[in-house]
Structures are given as C-alpha cells and as structure tokens.
mmCIF file of C-alpha atoms in Angstrom:
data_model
loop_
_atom_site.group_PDB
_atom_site.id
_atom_site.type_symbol
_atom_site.label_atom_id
_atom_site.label_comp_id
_atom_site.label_asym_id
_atom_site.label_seq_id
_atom_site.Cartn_x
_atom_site.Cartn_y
_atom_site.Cartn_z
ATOM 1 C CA UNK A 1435 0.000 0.000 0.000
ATOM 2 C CA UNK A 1436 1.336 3.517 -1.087
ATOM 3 C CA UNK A 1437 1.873 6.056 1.357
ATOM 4 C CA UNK A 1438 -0.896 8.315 -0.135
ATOM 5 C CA UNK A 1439 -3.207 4.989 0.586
ATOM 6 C CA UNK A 1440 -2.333 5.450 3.555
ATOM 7 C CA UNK A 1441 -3.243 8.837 3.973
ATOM 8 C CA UNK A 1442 -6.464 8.801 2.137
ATOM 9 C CA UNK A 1443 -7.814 6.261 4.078
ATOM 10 C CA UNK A 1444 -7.272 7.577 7.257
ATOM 11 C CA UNK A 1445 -9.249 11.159 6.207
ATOM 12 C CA UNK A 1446 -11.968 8.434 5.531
ATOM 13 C CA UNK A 1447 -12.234 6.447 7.872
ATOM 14 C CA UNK A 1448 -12.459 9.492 10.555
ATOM 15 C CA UNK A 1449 -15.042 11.397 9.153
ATOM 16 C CA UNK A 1450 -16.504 7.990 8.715
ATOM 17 C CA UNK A 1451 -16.526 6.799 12.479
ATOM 18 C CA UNK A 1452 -17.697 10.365 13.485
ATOM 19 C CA UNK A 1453 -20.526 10.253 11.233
ATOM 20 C CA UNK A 1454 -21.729 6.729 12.405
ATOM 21 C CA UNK A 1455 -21.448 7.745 16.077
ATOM 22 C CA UNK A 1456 -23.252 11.372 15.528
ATOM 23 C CA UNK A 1457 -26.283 9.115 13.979
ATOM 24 C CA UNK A 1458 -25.806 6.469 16.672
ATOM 25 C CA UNK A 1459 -26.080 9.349 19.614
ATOM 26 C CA UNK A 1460 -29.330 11.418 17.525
ATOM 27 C CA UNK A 1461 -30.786 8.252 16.549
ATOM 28 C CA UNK A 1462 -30.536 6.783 20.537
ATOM 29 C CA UNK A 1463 -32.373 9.931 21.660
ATOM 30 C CA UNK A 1464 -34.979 10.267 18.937
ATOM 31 C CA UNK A 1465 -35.698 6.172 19.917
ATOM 32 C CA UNK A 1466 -36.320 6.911 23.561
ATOM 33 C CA UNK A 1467 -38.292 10.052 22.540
ATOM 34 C CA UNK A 1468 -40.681 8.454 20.585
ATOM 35 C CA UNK A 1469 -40.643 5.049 21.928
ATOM 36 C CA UNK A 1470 -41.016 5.984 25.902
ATOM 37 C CA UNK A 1471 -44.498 5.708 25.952
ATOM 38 C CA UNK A 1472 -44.630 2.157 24.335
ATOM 39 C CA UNK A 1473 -41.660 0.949 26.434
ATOM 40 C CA UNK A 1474 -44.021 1.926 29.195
ATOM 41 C CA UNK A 1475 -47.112 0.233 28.275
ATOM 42 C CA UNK A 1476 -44.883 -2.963 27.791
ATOM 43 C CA UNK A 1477 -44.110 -2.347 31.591
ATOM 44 C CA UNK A 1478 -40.254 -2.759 30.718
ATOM 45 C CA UNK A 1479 -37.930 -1.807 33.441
ATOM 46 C CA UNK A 1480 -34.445 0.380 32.805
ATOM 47 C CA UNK A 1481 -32.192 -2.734 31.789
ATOM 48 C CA UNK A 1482 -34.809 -4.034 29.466
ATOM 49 C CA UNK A 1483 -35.244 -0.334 27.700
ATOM 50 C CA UNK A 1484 -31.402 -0.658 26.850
ATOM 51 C CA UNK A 1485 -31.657 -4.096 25.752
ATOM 52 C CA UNK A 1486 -34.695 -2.569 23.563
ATOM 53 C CA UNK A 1487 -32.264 -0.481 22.199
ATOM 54 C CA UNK A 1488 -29.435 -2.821 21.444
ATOM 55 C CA UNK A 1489 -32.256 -4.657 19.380
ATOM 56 C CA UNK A 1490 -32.971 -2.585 17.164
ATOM 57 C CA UNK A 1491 -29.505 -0.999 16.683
ATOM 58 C CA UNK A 1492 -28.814 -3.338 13.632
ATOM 59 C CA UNK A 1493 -31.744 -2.468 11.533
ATOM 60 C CA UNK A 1494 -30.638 1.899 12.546
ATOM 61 C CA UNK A 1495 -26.881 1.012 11.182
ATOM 62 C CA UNK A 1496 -28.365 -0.949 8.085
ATOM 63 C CA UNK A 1497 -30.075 2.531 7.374
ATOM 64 C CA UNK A 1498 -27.967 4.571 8.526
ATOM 65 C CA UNK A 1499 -24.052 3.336 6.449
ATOM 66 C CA UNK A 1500 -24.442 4.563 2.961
ATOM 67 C CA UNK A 1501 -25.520 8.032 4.484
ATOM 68 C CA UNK A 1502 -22.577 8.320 6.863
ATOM 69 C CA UNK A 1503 -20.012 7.074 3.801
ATOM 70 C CA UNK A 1504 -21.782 9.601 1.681
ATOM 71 C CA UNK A 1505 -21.332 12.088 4.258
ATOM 72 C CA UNK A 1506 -17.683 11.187 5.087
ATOM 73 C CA UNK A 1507 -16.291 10.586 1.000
ATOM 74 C CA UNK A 1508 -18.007 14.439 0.674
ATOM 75 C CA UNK A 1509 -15.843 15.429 3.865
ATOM 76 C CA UNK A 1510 -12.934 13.715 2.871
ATOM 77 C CA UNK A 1511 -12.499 14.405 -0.648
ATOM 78 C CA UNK A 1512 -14.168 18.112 -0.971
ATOM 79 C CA UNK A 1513 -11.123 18.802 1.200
ATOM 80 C CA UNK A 1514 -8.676 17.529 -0.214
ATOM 81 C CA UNK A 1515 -9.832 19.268 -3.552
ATOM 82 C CA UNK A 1516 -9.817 22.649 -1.523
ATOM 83 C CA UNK A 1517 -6.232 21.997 -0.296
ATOM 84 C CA UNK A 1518 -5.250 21.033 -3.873
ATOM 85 C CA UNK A 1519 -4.098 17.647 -2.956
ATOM 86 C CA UNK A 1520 -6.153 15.705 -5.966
ATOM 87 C CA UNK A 1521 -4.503 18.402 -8.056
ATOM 88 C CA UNK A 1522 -1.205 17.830 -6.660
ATOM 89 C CA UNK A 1523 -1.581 13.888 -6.896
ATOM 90 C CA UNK A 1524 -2.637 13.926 -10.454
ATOM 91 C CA UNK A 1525 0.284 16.041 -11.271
ATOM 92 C CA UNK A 1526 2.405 13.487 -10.328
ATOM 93 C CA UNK A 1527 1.096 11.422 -11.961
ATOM 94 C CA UNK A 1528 -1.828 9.343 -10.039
ATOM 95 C CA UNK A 1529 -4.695 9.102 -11.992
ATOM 96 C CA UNK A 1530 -8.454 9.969 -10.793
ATOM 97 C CA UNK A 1531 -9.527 6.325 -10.682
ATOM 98 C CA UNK A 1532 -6.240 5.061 -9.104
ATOM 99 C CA UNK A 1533 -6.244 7.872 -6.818
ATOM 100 C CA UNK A 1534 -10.098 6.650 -5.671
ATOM 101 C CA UNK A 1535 -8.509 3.504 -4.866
ATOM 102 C CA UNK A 1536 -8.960 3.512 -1.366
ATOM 103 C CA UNK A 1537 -12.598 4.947 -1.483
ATOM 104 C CA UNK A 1538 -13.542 1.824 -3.623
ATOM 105 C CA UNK A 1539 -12.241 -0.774 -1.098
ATOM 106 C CA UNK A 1540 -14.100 0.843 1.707
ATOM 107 C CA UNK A 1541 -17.219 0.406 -0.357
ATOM 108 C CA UNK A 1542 -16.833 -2.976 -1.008
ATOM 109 C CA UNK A 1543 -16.239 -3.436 2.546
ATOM 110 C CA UNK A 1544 -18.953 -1.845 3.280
ATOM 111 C CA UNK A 1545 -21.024 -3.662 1.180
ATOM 112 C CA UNK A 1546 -20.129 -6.834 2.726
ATOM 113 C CA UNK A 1547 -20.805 -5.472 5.858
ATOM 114 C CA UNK A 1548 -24.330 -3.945 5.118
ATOM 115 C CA UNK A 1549 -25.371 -7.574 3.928
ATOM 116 C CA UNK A 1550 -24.246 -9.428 6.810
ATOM 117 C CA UNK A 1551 -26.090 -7.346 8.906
ATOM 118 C CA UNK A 1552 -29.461 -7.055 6.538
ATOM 119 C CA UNK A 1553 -29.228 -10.694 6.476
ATOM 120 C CA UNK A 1554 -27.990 -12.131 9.614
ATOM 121 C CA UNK A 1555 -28.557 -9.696 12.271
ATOM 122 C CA UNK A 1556 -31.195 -7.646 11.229
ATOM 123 C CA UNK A 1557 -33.813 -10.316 10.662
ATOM 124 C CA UNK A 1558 -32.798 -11.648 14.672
ATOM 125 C CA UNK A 1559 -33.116 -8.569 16.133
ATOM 126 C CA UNK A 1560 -36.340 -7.905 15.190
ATOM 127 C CA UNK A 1561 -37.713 -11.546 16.692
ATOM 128 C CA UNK A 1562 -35.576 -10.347 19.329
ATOM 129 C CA UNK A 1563 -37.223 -6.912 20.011
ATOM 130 C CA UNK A 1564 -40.890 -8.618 19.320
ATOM 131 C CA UNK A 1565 -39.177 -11.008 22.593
ATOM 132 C CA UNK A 1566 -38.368 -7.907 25.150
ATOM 133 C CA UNK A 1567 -41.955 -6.273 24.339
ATOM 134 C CA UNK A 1568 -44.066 -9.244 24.912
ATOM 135 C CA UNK A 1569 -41.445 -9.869 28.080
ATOM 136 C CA UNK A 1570 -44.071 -8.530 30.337
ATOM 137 C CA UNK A 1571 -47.342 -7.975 28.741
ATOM 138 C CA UNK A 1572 -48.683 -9.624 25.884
ATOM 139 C CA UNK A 1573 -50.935 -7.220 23.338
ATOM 140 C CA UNK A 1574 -54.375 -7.933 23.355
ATOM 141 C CA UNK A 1575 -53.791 -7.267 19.360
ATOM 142 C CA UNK A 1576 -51.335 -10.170 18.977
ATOM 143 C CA UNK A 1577 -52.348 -13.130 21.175
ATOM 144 C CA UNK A 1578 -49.724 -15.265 19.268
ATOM 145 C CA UNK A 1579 -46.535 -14.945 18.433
ATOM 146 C CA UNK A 1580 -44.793 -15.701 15.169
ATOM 147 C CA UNK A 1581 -43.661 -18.741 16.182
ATOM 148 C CA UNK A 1582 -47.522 -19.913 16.543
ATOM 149 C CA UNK A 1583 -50.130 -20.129 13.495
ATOM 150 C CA UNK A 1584 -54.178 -20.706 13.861
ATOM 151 C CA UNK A 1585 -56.301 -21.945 11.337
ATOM 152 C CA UNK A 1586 -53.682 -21.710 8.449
ATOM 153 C CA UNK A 1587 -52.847 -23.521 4.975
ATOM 154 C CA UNK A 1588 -50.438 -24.018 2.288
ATOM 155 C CA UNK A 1589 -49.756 -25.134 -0.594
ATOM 156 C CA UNK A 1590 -46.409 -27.228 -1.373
ATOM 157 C CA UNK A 1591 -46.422 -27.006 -5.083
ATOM 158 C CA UNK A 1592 -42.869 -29.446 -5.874
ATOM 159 C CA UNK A 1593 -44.255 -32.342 -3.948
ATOM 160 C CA UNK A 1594 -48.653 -31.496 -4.994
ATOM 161 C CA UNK A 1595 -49.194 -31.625 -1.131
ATOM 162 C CA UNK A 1596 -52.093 -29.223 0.098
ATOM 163 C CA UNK A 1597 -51.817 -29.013 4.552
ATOM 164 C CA UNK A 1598 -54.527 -27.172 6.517
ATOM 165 C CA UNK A 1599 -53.507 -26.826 10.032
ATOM 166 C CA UNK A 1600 -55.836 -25.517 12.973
ATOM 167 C CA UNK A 1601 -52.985 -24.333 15.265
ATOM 168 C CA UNK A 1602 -49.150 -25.115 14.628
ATOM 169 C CA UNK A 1603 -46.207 -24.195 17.134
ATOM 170 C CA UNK A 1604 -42.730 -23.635 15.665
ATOM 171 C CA UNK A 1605 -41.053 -24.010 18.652
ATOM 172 C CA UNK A 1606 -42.579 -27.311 20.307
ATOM 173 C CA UNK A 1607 -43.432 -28.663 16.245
ATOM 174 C CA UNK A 1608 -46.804 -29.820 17.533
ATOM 175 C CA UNK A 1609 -50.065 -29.721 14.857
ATOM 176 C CA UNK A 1610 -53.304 -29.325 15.996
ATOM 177 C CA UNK A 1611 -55.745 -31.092 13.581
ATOM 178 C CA UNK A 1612 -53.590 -30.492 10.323
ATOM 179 C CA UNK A 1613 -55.421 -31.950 6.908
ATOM 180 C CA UNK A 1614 -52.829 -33.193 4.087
ATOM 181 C CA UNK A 1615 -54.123 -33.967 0.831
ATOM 182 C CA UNK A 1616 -51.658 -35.144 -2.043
ATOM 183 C CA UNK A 1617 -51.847 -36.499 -5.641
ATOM 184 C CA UNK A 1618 -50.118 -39.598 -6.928
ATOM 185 C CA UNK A 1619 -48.597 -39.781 -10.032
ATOM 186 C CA UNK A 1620 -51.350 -41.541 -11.540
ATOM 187 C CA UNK A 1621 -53.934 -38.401 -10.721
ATOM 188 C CA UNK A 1622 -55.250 -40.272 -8.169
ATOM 189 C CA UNK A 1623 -55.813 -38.412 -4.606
ATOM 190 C CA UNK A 1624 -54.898 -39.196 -1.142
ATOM 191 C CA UNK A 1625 -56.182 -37.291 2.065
ATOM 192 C CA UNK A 1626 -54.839 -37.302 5.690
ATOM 193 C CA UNK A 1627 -56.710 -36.282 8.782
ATOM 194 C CA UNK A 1628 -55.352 -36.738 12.262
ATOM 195 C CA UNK A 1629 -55.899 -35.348 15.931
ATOM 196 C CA UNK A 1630 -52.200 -34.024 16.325
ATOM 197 C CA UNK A 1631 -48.957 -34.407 14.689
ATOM 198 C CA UNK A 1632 -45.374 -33.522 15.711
ATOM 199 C CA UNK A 1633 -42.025 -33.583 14.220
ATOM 200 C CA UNK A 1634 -39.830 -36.172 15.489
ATOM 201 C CA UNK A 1635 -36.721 -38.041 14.203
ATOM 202 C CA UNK A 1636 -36.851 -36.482 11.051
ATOM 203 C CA UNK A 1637 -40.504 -37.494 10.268
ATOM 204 C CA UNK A 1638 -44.119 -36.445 10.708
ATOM 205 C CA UNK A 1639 -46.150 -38.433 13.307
ATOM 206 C CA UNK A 1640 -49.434 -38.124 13.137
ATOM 207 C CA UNK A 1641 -51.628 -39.357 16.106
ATOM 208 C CA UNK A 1642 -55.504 -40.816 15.741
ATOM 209 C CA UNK A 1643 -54.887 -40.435 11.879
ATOM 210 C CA UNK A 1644 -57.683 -41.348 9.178
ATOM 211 C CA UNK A 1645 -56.094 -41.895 5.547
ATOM 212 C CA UNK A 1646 -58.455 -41.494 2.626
ATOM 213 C CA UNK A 1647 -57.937 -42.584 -1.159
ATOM 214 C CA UNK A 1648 -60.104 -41.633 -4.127
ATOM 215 C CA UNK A 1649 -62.332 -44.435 -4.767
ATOM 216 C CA UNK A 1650 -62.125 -43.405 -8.771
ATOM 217 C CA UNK A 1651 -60.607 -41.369 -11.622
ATOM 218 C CA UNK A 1652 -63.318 -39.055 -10.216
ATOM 219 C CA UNK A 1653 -64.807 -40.581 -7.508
ATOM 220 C CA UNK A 1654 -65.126 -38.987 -3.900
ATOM 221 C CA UNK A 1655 -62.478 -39.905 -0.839
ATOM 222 C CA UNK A 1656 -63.380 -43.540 0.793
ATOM 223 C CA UNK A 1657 -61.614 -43.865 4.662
ATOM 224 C CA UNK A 1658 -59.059 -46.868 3.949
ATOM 225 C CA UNK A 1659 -57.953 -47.123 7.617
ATOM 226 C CA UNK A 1660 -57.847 -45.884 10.631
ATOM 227 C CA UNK A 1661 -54.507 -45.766 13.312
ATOM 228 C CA UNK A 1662 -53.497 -44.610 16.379
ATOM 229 C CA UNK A 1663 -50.070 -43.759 15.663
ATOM 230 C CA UNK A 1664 -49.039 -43.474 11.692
ATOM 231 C CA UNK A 1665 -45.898 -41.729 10.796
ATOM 232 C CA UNK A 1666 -45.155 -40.278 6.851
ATOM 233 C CA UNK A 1667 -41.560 -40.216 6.090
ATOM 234 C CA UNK A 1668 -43.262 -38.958 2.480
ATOM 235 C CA UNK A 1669 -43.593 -36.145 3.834
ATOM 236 C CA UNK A 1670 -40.674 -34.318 3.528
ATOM 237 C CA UNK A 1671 -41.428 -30.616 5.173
ATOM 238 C CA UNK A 1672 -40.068 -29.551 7.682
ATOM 239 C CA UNK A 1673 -40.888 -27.534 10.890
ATOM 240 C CA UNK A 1674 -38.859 -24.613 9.522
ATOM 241 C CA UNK A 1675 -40.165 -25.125 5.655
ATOM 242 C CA UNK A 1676 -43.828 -24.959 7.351
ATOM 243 C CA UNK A 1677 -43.351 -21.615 9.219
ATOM 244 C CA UNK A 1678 -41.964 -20.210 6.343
ATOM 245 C CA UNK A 1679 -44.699 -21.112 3.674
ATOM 246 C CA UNK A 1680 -47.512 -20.132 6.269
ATOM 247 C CA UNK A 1681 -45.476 -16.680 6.865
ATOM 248 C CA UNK A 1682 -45.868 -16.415 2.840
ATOM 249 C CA UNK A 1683 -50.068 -17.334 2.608
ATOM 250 C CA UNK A 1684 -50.852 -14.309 3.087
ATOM 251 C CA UNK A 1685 -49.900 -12.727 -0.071
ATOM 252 C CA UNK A 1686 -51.432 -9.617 -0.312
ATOM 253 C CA UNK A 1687 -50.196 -8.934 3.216
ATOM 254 C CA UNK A 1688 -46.933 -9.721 2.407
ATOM 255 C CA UNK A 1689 -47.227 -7.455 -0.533
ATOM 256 C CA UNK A 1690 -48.593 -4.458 1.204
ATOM 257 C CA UNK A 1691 -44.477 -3.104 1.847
ATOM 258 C CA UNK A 1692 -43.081 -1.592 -0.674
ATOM 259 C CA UNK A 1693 -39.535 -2.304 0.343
ATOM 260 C CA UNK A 1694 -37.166 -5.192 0.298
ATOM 261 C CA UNK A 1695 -38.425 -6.652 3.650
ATOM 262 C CA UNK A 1696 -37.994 -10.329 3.130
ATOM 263 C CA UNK A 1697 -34.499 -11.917 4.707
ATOM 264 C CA UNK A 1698 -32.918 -13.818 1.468
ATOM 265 C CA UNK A 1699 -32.603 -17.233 3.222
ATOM 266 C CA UNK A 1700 -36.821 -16.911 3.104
ATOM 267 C CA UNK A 1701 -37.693 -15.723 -0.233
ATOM 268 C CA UNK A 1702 -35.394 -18.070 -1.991
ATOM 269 C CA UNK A 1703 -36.421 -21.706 -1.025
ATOM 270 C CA UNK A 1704 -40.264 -20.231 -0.914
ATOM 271 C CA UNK A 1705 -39.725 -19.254 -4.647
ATOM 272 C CA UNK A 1706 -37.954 -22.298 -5.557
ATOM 273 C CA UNK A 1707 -40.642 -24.706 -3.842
ATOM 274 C CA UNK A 1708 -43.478 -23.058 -5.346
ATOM 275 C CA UNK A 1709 -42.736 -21.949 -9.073
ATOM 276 C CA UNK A 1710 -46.484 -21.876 -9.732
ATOM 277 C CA UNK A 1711 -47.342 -19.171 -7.583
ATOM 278 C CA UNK A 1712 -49.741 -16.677 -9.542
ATOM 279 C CA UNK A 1713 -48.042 -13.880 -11.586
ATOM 280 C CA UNK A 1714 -48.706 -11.078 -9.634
ATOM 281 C CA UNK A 1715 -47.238 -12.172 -6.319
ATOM 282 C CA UNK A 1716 -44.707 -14.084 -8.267
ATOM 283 C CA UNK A 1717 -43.508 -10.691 -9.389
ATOM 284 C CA UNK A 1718 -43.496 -9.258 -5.912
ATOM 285 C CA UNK A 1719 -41.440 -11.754 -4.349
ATOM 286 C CA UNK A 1720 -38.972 -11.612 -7.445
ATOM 287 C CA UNK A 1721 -39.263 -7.985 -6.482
ATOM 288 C CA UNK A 1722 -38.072 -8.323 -3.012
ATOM 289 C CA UNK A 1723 -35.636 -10.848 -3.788
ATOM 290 C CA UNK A 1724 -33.795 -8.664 -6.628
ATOM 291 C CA UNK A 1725 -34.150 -5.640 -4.115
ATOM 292 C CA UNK A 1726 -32.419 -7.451 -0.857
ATOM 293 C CA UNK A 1727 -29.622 -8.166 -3.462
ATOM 294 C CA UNK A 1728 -29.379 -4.652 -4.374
ATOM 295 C CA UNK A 1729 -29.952 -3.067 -1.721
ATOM 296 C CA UNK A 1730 -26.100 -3.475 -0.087
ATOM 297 C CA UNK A 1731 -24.562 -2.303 -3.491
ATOM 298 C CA UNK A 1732 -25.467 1.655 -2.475
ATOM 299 C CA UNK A 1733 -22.176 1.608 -0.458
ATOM 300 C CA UNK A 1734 -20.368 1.147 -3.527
ATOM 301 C CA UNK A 1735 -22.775 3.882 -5.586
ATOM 302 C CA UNK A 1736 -22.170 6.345 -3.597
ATOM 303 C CA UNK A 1737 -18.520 6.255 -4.123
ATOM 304 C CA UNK A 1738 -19.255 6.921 -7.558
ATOM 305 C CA UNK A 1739 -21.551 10.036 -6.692
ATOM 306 C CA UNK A 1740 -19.343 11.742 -4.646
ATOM 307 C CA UNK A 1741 -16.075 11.701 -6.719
ATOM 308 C CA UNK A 1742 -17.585 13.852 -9.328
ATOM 309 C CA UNK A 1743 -19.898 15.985 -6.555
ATOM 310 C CA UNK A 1744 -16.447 16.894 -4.482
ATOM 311 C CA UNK A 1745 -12.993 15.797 -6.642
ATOM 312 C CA UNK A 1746 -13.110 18.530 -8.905
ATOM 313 C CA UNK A 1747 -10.688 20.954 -8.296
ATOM 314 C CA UNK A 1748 -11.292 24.248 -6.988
ATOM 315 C CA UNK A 1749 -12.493 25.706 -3.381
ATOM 316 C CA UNK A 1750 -16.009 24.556 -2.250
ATOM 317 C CA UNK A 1751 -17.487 25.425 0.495
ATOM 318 C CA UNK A 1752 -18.524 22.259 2.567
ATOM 319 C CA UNK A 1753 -22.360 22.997 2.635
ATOM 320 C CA UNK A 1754 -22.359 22.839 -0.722
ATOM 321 C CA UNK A 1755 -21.754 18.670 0.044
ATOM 322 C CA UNK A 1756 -23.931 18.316 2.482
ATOM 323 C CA UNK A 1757 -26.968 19.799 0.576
ATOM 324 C CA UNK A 1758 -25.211 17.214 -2.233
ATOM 325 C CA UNK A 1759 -26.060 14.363 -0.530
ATOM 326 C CA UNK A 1760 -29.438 15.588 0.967
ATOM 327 C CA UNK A 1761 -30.769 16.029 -2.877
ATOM 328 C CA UNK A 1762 -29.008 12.385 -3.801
ATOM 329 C CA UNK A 1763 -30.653 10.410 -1.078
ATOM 330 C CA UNK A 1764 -33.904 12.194 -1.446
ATOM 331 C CA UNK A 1765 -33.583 11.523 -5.585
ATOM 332 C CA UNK A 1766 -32.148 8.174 -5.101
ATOM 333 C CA UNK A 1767 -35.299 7.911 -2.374
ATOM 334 C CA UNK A 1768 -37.972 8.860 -4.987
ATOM 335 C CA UNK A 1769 -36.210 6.457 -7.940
ATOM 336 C CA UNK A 1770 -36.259 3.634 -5.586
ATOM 337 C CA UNK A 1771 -39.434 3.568 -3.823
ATOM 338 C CA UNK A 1772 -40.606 4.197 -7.994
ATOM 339 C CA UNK A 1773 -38.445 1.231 -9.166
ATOM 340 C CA UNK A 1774 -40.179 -1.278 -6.590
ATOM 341 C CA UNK A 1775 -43.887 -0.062 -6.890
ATOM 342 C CA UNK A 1776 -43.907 -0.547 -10.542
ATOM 343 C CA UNK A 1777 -41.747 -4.001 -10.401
ATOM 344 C CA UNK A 1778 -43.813 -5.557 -8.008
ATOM 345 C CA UNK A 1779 -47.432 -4.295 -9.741
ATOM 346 C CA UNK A 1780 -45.500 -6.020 -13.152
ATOM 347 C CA UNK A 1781 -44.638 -2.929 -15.204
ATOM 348 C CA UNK A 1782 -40.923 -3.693 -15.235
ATOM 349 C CA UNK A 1783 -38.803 -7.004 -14.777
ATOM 350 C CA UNK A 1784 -38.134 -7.713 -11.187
ATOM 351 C CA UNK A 1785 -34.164 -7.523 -11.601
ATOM 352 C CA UNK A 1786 -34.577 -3.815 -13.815
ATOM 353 C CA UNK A 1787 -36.935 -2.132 -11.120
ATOM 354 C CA UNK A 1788 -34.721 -3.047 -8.213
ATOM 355 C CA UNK A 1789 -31.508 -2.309 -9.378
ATOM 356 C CA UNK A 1790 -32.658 0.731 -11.779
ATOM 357 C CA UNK A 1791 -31.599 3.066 -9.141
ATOM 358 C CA UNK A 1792 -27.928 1.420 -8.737
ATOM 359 C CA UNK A 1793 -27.835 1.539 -12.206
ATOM 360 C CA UNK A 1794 -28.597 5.347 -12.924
ATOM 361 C CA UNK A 1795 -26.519 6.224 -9.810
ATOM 362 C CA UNK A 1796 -23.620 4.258 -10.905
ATOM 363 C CA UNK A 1797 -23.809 5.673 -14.860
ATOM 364 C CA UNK A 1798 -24.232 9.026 -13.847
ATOM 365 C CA UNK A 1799 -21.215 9.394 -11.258
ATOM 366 C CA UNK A 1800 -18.836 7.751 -13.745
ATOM 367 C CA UNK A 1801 -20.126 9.809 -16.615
ATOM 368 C CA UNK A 1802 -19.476 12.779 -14.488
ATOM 369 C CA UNK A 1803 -16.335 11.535 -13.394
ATOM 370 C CA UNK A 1804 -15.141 11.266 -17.258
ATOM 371 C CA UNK A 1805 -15.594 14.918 -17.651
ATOM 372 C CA UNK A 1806 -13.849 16.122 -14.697
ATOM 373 C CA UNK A 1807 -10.385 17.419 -16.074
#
C-alpha cells in the first residue's frame, strides 16, 4: 500500500466513524423520545429499555451506512480538492480512478458489511425486540406470536401436497388437527386427517390419523384405515419449511411493503418450492428478492456520486456537500421507492426495477467523473 493509501484512508475512515457515532447518539435519543411511551405500556424496566435499544440498533446502522459514507467521502475528498491535494496527486502522476482507490475498497467493505447485517442480524433482532416487548405484557392485538399459526394452509407445489392446520407451534413442532391432501402420479388423490402431529426423528407423526384414497378417476375420498399412531416419512417438510410457507399465505399482506423486507434465506427456497405461484405475487417476491440483493450495493454507488460531486478541483465550500447528498438520497429515495412499486405491480422485470436506481446512480457518477479534467 502507497503512502498516499495510507493517507487517504485515514481522512476516511475518521469522518466515517464520526458520522456513524453522531447518527448512533441522535438516533438513541430520537428512539427513547418516541418510543417511551410504548416501552411503558410494555411495563419494561431500565435494563430491558437498553436491551430494547441494542435490538434494534442493527436495523438503525443498516439505514444509517451509505448516508454516513456519503457524508464522510463528501468530507474527505471536498477537502482535499480545496487543499489542492487531488490536483497535486494527479500532477504526479496518479490518476483519478487510481487515486479513488482507497474509497472503492471501503465500499466494497462496506457492502459486505451492510449484507451481513441485513441478512444475519437484522432479521434476529427484530424476533428479538418482538421477545423484550411481549417480556411482560402480551398485546391484546397479537395473542400469538410468530412462532404460533391458527387456522392456516399451504400449498407445497414441488411435492402437490395441500396441509390445513388448525394451530401449529414452531417451537414445540406440535399440529393441531392439520389436513394433508396429495396427488399420486397416476392423478389419483390421497387425504390425511389426524388429531395431532409432531415432528420427530426427522418425520411427521401423526396421532388418531384417518387416511383417505379416491375411490375413482373421479370418484369422492373412501376412509381406507384408521390408526393410532401413523408416521409419513413422504412427507418431507419440515418444521422450519412450514413456518416459512404459512409466513408467505398471506400474499397480499406480504405485498402491502413496498420495500425489500424479506431476509434472502426466506424468499429463496419459498420461490424455488413453489414456481407456480400466480403472476402477480410471483412478481413481488422476485421484487423483493432482486431488491435485498441490491440493496447493499449503495455503499459502492455512492462512491461513484461523490467523486464527481467533491474531486473537482477548486475551493467549495462544505455545505455545498452536504446539501449534495441531501438532494441524492432524497432523488435516489424517490427512484427507488418508484423502481419497486412498478416491479412488483408487473410494469418492469423484477431484476430492472430493483436495481434501476444502482444503475442510474452508478452511470451518472462515472459519466461525471469522465468529464472532470
């Protein structure tokens, strides 16, 4: 690593860490501002407020990165432009792109850090935070958790299984009166009632079961036998596989965000079990997916914007940055929250609406960046 590396890294990473912990301190007093009077009907005491806190910490930094790196690259390199050090660099014979070097590699970390945390912590901490505000008292509004499901269904589409479940527990894997009808290969179809079920040894055991078979190529269900105890290796869903589908049955629910809400390790195997899914909520979920893979690629976009906005020589003053990057996140806002409305309503490919924005972006900073002399 050069010795100008080095250096520009450094006048990064400062403004960088000062950013992040001005949004940290603003964004820990606007939370216990507006969430006091919640955290007090939840009855939480003062060590369960912080832990409140620490919950949903993740989810503010997820936010809150490609701002601060914004905020810091428009720091960093709008003065180093009004000290004349690009100028002086160039002169000696660094190019523009070379001498962005540095900013790159922070992006790219950056980008790797923003997923990890969208997708591994993020998607905890909000199960977690859900944890510490039923703690004490449980809202008359939700009398389950997530974890618990009444009077459900779904559809498993690879293996042309159809369950109906009464109640079903995550956590303990127990069914309550769950319904499974499937169709042979032949067309034929097969039916499965039962008292309980759980989840045991790697197969479903289904207690006081009744199995029914078509009597006909269209004839109605005939009982074949009745058991105690009859276990289905067949059936090859699991617990977790369950959850997840009856999370996705309500589709127009699920559709109602407009963002890229989903956690990847969700929306893939749902999409992959169930390729029939009808075309409209097939092109939301394709939506969200192609918008959670986007979504940690703004770290590296916003490298591009601010060369051009701050590496061209001459004396700026440094408000002219910061009302830079309050006009690119609000347009990059507007061309987002655009992109995803019309890509999950079917008006544009899934991948084009959800990584238009990163795409513009990207174009226009190194357009910009080709003119700067």
């Amino acid at each position: 690593m050069r010795l100008h590396d080095r250096y520009l890294f450094r006048e990064l990473l400062t403004p960088l860490a000062y950013c992040l912990g001005g949004f940290l301190v603003f964004w820990i007093s606007f939370f216990f501002f507006t969430e006091l009077e919640h955290m007090q009907e939840s009855k939480l005491h003062a060590l369960d407020c912080v832990e409140y806190a620490a919950a949903m910490t993740p989810g503010f930094f997820v936010m809150a990165l490609p701002i601060a790196l914004l905020l810091a690259l428009l720091y960093a390199l709008t003065h180093h432009a009004r000290h004349n050090e690009i100028t002086a660099l160039r002169a000696a014979g660094v190019s523009l792109w070379r001498l962005c070097t540095p900013y790159f590699v922070v992006g790219l970390v950056a980008v790797g850090v923003y997923f990890a945390l969208n997708e591994l912590m993020v998607p905890r901490a909000a199960d977690w935070s859900d944890q510490i505000l039923n703690r004490y008292v449980k809202p008359a509004s939700a009398s389950k958790s997530k974890t618990q499901f009444d009077k459900e269904g779904f559809r498993n589409a690879r293996a042309h299984r159809n369950w109906q479940i009464e109640r079903f527990d995550f956590v303990t894997t127990a069914m309550l009166h769950p319904n499974v009808s499937w169709t042979l290969p032949d067309g034929s179809w097969h039916a499965l009632t039962a008292e309980s079920a759980i989840y045991t040894n790697g197969a479903w055991t289904f207690f006081n079961a009744q199995l029914f078979a078509q009597s006909g190529a269209h004839g109605n269900l005939v009982p074949l036998f009745v058991t105690n105890v009859m276990v289905m290796p067949a059936f090859d869903e699991t617990p977790k596989q369950i959850a997840r589908n009856l999370r996705f049955s309500d589709a127009e629910g699920l559709l109602k965000s407009r963002s890229a809400d989903i956690p990847l390790s969700e929306l893939w195997p749902y999409l992959r079990d169930n390729p029939d899914i009808p075309a409209r909520e097939k092109a939301g979920l394709l939506t969200k997916f192609h918008g959670r893979l986007a979504a940690p690629w703004v770290c590296l976009v916003v490298v591009f914007i601010a060369i051009p906005f701050s590496a061209a020589p001459g004396r700026r003053n440094l408000f002219f940055g910061v009302a830079g990057s309050i006009f690119i996140c609000f347009a990059f806002f507007v061309l987002q929250t655009t992109g995803l409305a019309l890509g999950m309503n079917g008006y544009l490919p899934a991948w084009l609406a959800a990584w238009l924005p990163n795409l513009f972006f990207a174009a226009l900073g190194i357009f910009l960046t080709l003119r700067i002399r």
